Structures are given as structure tokens and as C-alpha cells.
PDB file of C-alpha atoms in Angstrom:
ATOM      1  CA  UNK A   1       4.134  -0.169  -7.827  1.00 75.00           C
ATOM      2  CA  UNK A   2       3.571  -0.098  -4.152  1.00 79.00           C
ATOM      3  CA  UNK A   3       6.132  -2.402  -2.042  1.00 87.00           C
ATOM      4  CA  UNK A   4       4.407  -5.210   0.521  1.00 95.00           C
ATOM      5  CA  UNK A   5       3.147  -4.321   3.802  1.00 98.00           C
ATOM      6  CA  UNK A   6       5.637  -5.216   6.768  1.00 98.00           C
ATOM      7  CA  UNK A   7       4.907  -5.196  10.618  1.00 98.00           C
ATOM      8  CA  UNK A   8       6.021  -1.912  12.287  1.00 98.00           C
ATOM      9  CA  UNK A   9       4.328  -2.124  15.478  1.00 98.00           C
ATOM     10  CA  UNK A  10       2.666  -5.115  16.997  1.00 97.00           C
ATOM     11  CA  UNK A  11      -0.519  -3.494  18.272  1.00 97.00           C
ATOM     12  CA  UNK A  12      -3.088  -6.726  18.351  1.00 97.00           C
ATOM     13  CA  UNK A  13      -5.686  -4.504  17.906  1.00 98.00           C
ATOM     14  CA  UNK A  14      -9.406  -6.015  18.193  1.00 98.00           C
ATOM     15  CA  UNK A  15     -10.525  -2.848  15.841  1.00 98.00           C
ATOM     16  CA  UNK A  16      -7.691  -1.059  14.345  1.00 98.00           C
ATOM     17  CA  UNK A  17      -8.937   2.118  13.213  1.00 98.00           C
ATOM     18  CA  UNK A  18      -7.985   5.783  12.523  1.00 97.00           C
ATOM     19  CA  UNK A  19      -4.204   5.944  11.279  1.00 98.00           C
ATOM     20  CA  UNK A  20      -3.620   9.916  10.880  1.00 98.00           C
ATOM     21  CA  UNK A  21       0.390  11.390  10.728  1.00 98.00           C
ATOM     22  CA  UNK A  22       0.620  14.327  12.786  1.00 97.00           C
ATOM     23  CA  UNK A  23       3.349  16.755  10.891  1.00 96.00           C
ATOM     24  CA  UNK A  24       4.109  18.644  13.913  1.00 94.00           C
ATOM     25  CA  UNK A  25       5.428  15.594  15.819  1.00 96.00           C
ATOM     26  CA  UNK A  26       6.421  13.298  12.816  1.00 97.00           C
ATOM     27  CA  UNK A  27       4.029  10.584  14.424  1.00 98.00           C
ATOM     28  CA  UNK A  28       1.844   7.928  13.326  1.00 98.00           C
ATOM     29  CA  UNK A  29      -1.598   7.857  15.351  1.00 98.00           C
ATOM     30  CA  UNK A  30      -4.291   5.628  15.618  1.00 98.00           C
ATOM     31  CA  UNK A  31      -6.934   3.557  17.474  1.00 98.00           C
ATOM     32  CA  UNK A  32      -8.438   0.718  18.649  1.00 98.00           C
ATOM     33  CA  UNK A  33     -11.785   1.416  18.730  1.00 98.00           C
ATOM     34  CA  UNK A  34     -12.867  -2.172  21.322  1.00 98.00           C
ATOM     35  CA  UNK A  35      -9.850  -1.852  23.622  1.00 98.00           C
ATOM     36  CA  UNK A  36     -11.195   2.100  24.192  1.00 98.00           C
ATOM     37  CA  UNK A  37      -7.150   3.022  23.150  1.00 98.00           C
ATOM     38  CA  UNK A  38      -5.974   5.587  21.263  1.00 98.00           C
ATOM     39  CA  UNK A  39      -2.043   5.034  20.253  1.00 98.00           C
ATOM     40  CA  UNK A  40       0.965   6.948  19.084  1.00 98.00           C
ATOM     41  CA  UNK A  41       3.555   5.572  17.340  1.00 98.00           C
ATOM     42  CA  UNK A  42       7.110   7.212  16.878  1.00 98.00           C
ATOM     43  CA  UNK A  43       8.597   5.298  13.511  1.00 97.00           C
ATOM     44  CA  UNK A  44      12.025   7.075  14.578  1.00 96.00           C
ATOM     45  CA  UNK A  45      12.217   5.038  17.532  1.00 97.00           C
ATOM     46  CA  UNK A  46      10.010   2.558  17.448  1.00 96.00           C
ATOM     47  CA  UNK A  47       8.896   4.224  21.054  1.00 97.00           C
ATOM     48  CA  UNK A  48       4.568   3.098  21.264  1.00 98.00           C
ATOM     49  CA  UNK A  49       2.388   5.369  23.779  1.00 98.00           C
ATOM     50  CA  UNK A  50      -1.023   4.707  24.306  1.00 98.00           C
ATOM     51  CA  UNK A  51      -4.370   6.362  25.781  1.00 98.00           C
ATOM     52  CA  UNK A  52      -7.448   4.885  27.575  1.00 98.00           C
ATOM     53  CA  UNK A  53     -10.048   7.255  25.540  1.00 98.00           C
ATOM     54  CA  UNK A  54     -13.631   7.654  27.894  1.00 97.00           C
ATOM     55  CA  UNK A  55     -15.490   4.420  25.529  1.00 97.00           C
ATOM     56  CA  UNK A  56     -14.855   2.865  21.632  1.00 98.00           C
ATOM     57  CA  UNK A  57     -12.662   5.597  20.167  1.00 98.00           C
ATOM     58  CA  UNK A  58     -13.239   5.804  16.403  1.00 98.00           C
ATOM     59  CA  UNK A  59     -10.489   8.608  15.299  1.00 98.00           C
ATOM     60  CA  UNK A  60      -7.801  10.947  16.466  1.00 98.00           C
ATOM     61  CA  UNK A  61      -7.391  14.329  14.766  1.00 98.00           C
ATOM     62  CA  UNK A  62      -4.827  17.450  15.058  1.00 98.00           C
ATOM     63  CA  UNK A  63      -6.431  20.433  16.495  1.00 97.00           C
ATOM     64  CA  UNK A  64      -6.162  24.254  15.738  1.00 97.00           C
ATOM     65  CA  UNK A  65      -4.168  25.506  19.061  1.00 94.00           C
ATOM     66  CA  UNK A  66      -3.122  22.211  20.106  1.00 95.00           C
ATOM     67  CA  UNK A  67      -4.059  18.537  21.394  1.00 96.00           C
ATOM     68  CA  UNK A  68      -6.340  16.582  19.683  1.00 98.00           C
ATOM     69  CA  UNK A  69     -10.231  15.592  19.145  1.00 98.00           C
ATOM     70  CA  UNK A  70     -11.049  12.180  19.418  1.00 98.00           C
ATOM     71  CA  UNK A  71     -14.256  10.966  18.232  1.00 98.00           C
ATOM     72  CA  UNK A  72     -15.878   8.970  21.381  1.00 97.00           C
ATOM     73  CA  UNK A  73     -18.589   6.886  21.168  1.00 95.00           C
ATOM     74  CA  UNK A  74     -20.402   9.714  23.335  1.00 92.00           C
ATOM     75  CA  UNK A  75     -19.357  12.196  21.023  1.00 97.00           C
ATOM     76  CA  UNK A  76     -16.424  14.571  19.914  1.00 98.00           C
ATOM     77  CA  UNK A  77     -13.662  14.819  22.857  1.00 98.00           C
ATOM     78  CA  UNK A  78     -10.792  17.437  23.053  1.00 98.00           C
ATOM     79  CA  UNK A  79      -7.600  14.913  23.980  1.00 98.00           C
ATOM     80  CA  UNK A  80      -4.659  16.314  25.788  1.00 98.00           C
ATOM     81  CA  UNK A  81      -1.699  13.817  25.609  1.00 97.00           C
ATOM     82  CA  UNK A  82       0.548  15.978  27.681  1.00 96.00           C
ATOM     83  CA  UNK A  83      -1.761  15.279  30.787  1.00 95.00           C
ATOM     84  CA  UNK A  84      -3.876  11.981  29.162  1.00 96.00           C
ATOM     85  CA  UNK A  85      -7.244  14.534  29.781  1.00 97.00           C
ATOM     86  CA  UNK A  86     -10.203  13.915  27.388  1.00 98.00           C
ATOM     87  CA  UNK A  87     -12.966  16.527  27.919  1.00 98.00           C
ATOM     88  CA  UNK A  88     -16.205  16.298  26.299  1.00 97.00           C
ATOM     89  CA  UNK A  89     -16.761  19.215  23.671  1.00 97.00           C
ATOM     90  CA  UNK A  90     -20.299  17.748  21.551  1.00 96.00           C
ATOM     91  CA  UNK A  91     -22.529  14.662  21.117  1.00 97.00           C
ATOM     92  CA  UNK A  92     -23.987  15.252  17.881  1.00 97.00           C
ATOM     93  CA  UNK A  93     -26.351  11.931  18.613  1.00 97.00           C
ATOM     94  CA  UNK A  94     -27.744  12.049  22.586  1.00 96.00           C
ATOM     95  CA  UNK A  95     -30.676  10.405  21.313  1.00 95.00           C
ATOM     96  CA  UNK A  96     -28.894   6.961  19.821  1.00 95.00           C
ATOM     97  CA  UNK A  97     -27.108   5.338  22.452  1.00 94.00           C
ATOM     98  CA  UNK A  98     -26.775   2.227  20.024  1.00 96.00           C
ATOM     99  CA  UNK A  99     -24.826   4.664  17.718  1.00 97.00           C
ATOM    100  CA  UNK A 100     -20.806   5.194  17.912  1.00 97.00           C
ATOM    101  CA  UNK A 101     -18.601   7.069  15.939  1.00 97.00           C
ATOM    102  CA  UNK A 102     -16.308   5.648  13.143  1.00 96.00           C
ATOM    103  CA  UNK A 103     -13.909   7.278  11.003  1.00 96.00           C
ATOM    104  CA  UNK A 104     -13.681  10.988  10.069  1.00 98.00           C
ATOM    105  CA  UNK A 105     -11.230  13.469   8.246  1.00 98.00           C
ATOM    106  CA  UNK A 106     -10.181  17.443   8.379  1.00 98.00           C
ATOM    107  CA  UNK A 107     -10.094  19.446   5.214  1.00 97.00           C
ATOM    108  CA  UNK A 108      -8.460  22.730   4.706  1.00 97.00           C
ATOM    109  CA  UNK A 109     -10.763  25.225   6.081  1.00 96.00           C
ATOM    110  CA  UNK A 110     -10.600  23.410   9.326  1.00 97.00           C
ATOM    111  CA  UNK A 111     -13.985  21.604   8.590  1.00 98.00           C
ATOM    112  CA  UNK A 112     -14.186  18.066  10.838  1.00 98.00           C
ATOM    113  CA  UNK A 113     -16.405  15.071   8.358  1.00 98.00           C
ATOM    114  CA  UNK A 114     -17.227  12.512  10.698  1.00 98.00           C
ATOM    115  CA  UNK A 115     -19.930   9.548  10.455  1.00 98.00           C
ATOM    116  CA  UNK A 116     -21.610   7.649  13.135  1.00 98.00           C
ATOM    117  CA  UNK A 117     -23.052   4.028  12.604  1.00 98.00           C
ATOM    118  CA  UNK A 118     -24.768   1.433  14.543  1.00 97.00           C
ATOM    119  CA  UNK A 119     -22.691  -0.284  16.933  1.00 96.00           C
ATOM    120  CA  UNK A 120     -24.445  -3.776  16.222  1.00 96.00           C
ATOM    121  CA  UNK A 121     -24.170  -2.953  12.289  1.00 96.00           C
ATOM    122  CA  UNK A 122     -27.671  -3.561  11.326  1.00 95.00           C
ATOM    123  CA  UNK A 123     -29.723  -0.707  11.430  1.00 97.00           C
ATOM    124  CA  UNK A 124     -29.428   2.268   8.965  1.00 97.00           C
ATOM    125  CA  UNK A 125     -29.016   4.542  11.803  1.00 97.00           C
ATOM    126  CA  UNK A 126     -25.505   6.023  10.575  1.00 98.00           C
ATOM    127  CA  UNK A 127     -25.339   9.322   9.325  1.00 98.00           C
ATOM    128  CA  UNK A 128     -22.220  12.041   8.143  1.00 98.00           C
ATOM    129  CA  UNK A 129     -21.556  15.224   9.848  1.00 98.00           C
ATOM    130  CA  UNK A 130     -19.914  18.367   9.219  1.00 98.00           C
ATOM    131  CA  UNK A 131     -18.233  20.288  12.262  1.00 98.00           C
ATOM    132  CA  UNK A 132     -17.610  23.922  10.797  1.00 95.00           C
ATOM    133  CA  UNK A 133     -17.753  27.839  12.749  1.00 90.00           C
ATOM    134  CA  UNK A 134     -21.497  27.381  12.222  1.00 91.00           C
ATOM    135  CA  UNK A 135     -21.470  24.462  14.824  1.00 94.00           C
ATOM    136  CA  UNK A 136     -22.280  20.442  14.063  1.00 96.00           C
ATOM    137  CA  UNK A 137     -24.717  19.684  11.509  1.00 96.00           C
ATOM    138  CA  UNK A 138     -26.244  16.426   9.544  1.00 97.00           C
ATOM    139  CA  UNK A 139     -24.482  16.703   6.326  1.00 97.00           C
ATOM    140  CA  UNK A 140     -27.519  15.840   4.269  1.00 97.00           C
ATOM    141  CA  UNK A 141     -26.808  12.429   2.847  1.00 97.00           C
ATOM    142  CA  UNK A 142     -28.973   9.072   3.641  1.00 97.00           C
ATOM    143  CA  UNK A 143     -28.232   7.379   6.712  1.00 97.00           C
ATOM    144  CA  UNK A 144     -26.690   3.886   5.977  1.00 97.00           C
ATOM    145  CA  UNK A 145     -25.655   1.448   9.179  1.00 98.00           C
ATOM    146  CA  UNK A 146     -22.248   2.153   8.413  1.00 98.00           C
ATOM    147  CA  UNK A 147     -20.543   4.937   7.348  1.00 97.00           C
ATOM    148  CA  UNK A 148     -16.729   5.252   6.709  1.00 97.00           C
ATOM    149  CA  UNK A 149     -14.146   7.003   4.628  1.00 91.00           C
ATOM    150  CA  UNK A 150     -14.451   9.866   4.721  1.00 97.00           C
ATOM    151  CA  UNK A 151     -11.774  11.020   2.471  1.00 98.00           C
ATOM    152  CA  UNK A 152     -11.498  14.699   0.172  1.00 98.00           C
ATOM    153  CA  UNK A 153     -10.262  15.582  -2.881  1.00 98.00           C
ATOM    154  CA  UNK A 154      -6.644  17.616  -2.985  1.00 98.00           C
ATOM    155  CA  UNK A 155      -8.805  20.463  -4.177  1.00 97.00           C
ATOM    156  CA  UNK A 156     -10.966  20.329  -1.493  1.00 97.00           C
ATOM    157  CA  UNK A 157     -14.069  19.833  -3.707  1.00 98.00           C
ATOM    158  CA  UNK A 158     -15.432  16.308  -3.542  1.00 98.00           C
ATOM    159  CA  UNK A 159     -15.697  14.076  -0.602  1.00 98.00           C
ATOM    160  CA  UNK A 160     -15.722  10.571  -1.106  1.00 98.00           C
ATOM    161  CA  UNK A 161     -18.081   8.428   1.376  1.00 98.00           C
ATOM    162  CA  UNK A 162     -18.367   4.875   2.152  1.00 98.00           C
ATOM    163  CA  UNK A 163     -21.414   2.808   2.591  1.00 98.00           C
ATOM    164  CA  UNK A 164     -19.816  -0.265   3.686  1.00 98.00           C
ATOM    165  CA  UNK A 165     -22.152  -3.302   4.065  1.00 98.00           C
ATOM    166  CA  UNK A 166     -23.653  -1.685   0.932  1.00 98.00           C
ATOM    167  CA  UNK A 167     -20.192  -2.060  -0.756  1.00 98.00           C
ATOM    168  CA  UNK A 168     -20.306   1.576  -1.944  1.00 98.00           C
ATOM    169  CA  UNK A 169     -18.083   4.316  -2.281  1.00 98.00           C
ATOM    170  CA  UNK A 170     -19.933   7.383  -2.943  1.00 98.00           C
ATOM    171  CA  UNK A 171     -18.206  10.903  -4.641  1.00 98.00           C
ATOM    172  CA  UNK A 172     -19.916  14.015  -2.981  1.00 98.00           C
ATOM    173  CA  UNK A 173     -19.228  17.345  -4.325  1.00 98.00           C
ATOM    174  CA  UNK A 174     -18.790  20.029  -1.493  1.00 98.00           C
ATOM    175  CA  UNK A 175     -20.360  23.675  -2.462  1.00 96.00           C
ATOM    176  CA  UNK A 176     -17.774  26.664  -0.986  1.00 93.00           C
ATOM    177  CA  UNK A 177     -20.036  27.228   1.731  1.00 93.00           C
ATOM    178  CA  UNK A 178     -19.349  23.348   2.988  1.00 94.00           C
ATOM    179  CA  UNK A 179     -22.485  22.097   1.818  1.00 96.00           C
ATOM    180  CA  UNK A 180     -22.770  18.785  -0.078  1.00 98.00           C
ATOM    181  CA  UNK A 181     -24.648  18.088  -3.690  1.00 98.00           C
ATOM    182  CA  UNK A 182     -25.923  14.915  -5.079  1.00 98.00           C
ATOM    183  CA  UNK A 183     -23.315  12.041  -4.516  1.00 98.00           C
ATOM    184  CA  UNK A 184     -23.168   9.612  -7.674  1.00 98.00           C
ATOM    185  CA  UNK A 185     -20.881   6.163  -6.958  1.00 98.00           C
ATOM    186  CA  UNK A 186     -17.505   6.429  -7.552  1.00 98.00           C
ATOM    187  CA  UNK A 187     -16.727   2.303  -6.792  1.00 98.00           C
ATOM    188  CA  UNK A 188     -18.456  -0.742  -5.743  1.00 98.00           C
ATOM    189  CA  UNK A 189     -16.788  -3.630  -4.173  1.00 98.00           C
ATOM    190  CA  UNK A 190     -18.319  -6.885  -5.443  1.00 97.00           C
ATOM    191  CA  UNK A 191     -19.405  -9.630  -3.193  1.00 96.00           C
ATOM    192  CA  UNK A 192     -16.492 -11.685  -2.074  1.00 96.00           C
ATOM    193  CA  UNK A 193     -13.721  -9.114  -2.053  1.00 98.00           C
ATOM    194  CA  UNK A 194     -14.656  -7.629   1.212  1.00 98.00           C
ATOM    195  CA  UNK A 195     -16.450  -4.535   2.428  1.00 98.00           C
ATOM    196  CA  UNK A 196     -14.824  -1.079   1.658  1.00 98.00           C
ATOM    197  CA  UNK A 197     -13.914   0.303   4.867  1.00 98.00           C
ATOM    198  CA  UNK A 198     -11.351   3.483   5.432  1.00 97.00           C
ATOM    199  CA  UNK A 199     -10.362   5.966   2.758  1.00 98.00           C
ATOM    200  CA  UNK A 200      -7.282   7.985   1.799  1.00 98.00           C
ATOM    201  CA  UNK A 201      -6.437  10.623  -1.015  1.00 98.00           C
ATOM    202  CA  UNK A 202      -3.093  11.240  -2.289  1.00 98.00           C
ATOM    203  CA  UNK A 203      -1.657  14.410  -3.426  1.00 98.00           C
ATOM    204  CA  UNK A 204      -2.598  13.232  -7.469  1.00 98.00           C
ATOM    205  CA  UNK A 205      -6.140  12.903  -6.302  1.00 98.00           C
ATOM    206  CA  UNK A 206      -5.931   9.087  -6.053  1.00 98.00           C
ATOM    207  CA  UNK A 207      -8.509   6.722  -3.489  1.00 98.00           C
ATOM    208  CA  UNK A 208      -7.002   4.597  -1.748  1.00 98.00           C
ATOM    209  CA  UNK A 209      -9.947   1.915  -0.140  1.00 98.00           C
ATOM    210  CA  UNK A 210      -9.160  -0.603   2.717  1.00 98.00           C
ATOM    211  CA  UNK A 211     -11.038  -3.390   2.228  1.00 98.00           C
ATOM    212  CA  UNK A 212     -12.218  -5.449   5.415  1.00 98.00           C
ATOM    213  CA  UNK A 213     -11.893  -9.039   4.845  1.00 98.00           C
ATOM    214  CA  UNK A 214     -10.562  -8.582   1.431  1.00 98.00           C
ATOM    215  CA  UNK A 215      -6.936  -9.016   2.015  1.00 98.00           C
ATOM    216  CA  UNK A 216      -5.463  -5.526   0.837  1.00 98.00           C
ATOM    217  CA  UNK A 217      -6.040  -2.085  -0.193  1.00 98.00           C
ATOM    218  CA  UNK A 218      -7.361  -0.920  -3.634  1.00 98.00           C
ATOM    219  CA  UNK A 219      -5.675   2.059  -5.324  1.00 98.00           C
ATOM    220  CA  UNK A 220      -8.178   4.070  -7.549  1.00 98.00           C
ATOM    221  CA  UNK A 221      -7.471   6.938  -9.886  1.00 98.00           C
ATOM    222  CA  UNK A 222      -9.934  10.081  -9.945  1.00 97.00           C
ATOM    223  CA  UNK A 223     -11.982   8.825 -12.494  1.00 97.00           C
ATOM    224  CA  UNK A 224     -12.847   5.405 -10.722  1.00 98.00           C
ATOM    225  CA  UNK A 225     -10.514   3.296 -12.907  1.00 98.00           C
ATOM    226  CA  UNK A 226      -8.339   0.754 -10.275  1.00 98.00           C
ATOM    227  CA  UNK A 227      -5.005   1.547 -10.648  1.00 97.00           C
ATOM    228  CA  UNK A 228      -3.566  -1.149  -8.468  1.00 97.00           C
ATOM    229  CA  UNK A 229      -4.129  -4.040  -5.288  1.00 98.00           C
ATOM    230  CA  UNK A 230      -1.799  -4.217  -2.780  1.00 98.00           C
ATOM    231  CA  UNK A 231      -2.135  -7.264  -0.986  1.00 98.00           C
ATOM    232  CA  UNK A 232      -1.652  -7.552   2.578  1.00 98.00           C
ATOM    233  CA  UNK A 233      -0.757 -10.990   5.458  1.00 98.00           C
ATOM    234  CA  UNK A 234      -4.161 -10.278   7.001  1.00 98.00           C
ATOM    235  CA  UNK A 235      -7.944 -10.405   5.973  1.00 98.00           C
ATOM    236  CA  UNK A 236      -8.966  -7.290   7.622  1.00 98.00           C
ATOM    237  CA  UNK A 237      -7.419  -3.656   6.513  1.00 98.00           C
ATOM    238  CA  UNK A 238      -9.162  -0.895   7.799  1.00 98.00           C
ATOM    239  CA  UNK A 239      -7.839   2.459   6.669  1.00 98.00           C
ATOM    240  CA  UNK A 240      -4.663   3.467   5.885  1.00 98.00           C
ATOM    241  CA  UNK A 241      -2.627   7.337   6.548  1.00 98.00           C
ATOM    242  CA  UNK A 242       0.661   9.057   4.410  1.00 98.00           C
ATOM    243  CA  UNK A 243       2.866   9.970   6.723  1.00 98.00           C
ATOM    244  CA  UNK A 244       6.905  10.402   7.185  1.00 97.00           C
ATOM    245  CA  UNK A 245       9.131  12.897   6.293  1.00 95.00           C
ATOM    246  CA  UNK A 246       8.043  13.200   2.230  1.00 97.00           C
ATOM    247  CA  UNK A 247       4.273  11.809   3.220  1.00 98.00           C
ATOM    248  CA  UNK A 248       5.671   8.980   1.135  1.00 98.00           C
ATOM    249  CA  UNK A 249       5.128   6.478   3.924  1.00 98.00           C
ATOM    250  CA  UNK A 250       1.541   4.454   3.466  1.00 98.00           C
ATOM    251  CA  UNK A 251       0.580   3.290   7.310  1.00 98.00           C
ATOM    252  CA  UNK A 252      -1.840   0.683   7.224  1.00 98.00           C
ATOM    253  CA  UNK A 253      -4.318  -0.447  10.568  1.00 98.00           C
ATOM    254  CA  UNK A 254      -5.632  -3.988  10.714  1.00 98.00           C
ATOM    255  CA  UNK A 255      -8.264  -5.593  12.869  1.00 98.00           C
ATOM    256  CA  UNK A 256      -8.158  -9.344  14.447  1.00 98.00           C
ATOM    257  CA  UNK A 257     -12.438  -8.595  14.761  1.00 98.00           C
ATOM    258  CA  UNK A 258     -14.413 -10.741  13.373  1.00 96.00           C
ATOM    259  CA  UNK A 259     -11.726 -13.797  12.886  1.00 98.00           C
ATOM    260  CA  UNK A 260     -12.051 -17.396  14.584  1.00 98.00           C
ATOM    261  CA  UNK A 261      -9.493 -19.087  16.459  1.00 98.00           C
ATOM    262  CA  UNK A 262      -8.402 -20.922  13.431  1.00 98.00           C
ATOM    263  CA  UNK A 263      -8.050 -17.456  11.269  1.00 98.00           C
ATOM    264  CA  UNK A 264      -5.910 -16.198  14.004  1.00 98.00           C
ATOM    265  CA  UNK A 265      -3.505 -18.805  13.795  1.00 98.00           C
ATOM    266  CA  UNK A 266      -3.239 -18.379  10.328  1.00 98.00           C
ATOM    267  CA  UNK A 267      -2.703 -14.498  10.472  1.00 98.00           C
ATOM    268  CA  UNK A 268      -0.905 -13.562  13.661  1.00 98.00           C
ATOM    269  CA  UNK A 269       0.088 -10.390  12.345  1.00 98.00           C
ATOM    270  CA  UNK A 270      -3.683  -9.707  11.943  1.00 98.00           C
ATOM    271  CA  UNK A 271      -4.323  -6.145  14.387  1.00 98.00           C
ATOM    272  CA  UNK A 272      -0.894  -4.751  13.737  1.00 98.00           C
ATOM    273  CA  UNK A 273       0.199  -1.411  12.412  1.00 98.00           C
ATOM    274  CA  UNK A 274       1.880  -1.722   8.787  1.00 98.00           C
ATOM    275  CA  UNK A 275       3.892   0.525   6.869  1.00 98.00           C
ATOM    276  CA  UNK A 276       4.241  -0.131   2.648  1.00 98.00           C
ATOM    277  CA  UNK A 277       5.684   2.872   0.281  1.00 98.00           C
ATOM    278  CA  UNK A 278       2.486   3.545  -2.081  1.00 98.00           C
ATOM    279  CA  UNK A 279       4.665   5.167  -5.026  1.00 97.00           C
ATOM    280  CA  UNK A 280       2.994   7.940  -4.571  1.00 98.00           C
ATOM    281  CA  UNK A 281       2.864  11.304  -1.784  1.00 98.00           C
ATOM    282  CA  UNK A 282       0.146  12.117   0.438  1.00 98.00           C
ATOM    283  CA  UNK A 283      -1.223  15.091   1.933  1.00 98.00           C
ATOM    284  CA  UNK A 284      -0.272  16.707   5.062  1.00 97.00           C
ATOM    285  CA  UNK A 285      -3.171  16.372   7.907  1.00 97.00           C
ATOM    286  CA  UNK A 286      -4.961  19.522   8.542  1.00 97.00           C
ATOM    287  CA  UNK A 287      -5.737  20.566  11.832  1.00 98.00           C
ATOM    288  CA  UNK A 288      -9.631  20.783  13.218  1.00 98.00           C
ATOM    289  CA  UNK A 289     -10.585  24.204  14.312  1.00 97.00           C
ATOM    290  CA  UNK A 290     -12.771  23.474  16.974  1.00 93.00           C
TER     291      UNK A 290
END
């Protein structure tokens, strides 16, 4: 059974996003997607370094060679933290200004799955992407106003994706050219227990969903069946990363968005980093070749 969720950095993030643990560094990075601020977190030393990013950041990412890529409302940015540079490498979307970017993930062959959604979360203008060597391309599933996840398999064959105001977690499989077949659901969050938001695999092929405004994170086996809730001090969890030495380290983002001044009071640890141990390993990030 997973231990509780304790404090590890007091970010007060309006719209904690993003957590990723970069192996080369042994850090914990993440975002805030309002505040435009990309962070890194060193659980060592407790030492907390952050980044204005060029508009709402959705996602950091390791790259092949070095840096980062950041997804930017504008589009994908290459992020050097040595000199705090961000320089603009694609906007997949030019022609939806009310779009931003939102969560993404790397698999093994380098591959960057990222969606996009609609800033005001309404309109079913959100759609999945694949960045491969053939370029930046819709992935082929239907647009939804909010995508999120996206998580893969440890085999590298299924991608799960997240419909989140239609309380949806969708299993993809992904052909060996990076193509994507016919997704079937894999969960559905009933009304009342929050909107799926962020998702994680571990290294037995476990989903791990954080559930906005539902107080915690679910813990799914392969086959769908829950295997366990762990219940958080806040309403809103937004995605949680494996990370330390072993990748036995669950770090959790939250979000104060969406609270009232009353809700705040009640939760003041509501937009911090947490850290939990899962009972189970991760996987190791992989870097974006890009």
C-alpha cells in the first residue's frame, strides 16, 4: 500500500502541472502552467529553481543532446536552463489561438505525445499529437476540449489518453510505425469523484490517474481493475512522476485553480509539490529526439 502524500516543496501553484524526474540530474521538474513557470526541484537539497517560460507552460521534457522542450502555449520550445533561453522549434496549432498545450509524454523511440485543449475548456477543439523523424502530426483520435494523460505502456504498445470533462480514460494501441488503432475505454470516473486529469505507468504496467477535484490518485492495474486510492490534503491532483534513486519515489503536483477563498483556507497545502512511496517502481524518462 502506498504511504500518504507529504509537502516537499511549497510551490502555491495556480496550475500545477507536468512533474517529470530527469535521471541525468536526479531532479524533480514541473510547471505551473498560469504563473508561465517552469520549476526544478532538487529532493537532495531541498534547493527550488524556477523559469519564466514565453506564456502557460503545460510540460517539461528531457531532450536527445541536451536541455529540454517545453510545451508553450505557442507551441513546442527548446529550454536551455544553463542560460534560462527558450527558442521556438514548432506550433503545431497557428490557427487556434484559444488553444494551449497540456500534458505530454516521451516513449522509447524518442517519439514526443502531446495534446492541446481549449484554454476556456468548452470547445472540443483539443486534439493529440505525435512528434516523430517524420515531423508533427495529428495523431488521429477525436478532438475533445481537453486532452491529458498521456501515458504508455512499459512495452511501448498502448497509449492511454484522457478525455477529461468526459471522465474518460481511453487505451490506444500504437502500430510499430507510431501510428494509433481504435482506442476502446480503459476507465471512467463517475460524476462526483472528480475529472481524470494526468497519467503515469509503472514498470508492472499499472495507471496511475490524478483526479482533479477528487481528492487523490487512483491506481489501476492493466486490465482496468482499481487496485488502490491514495488520498491526498487537497481537492485538486493533477499528475503525478516516479522519480529518485530506485524510481520508487511517486511526486505528486496540485493546483489551488478553481478553489474559493473558503477552500483555500481549508487546504493550504493545495498547489504544492508532494512526494508518497507508491509500492511500486517507475520508469526512467526518455529523452525527446527533436
Amino acid at each position: 500500500m502506498a504511504s500518504a502524500p507529504v509537502t516537499i516543496a511549497p510551490l502555491g501553484a495556480t496550475l500545477g502541472e507536468g512533474p517529470m524526474w530527469d535521471v541525468a540530474t536526479q531532479t524533480l521538474w514541473c510547471v505551473d502552467i498560469k504563473r508561465h513557470l517552469v520549476f526544478r526541484f532538487d529532493p537532495a537539497t531541498a534547493a527550488l529553481s524556477s523559469w519564466t517560460a514565453p506564456g502557460e507552460v503545460g510540460w517539461v521534457l528531457p531532450r536527445v543532446g541536451g536541455g529540454m522542450v517545453v510545451g508553450v502555449q505557442s507551441g513546442l520550445y527548446g529550454f536551455d536552463p544553463a542560460g534560462g533561453s527558450f527558442t521556438p522549434l514548432i506550433d503545431p496549432e497557428p490557427h487556434m489561438p484559444g488553444n494551449r498545450l497540456n500534458d505530454a509524454t516521451t516513449d522509447a523511440a524518442g517519439r514526443i505525445w502531446f495534446g492541446s485543449m481549449d484554454n476556456g475548456e468548452q470547445a472540443e477543439s483539443g486534439r493529440l499529437y505525435r512528434h516523430d523523424h517524420r515531423g508533427c502530426a495529428d495523431a488521429g483520435l477525436a478532438p475533445v476540449a481537453i486532452t491529458n494523460g498521456p501515458a504508455i505502456s512499459p512495452d511501448g504498445t498502448t497509449l492511454y489518453h484522457t478525455d477529461t470533462l468526459g471522465r474518460t480514460v481511453w487505451r490506444v494501441p500504437i502500430r510499430d510505425d507510431g501510428t494509433l488503432g481504435d482506442p476502446t475505454p480503459f476507465v471512467e470516473i463517475a460524476a462526483g469523484e472528480g475529472h481524470p486529469d494526468g497519467s503515469t505507468t509503472d514498470a508492472e504496467g499499472g495507471v496511475w490517474v490524478a483526479l482533479f477535484g477528487g481528492w487523490g490518485v487512483r491506481h489501476y492495474d492493466p486490465a482496468g481493475t482499481l487496485i488502490e486510492t491514495v488520498r491526498f490534503p487537497v481537492a485538486n491532483i493533477t499528475k503525478i512522476a516516479f522519480g529518485g534513486a530506485d524510481l520508487r519515489t511517486a511526486y505528486a503536483t496540485t493546483a489551488r485553480k478553481g478553489l474559493s477563498a473558503a477552500e483555500l483556507a481549508a487546504q493550504p497545502e493545495a498547489g504544492n509539490l508532494f512526494a508518497f512511496d507508491p509500492g511500486v517502481a517507475g520508469m526512467a524518462t526518455h529523452s525527446a529526439k527533436i
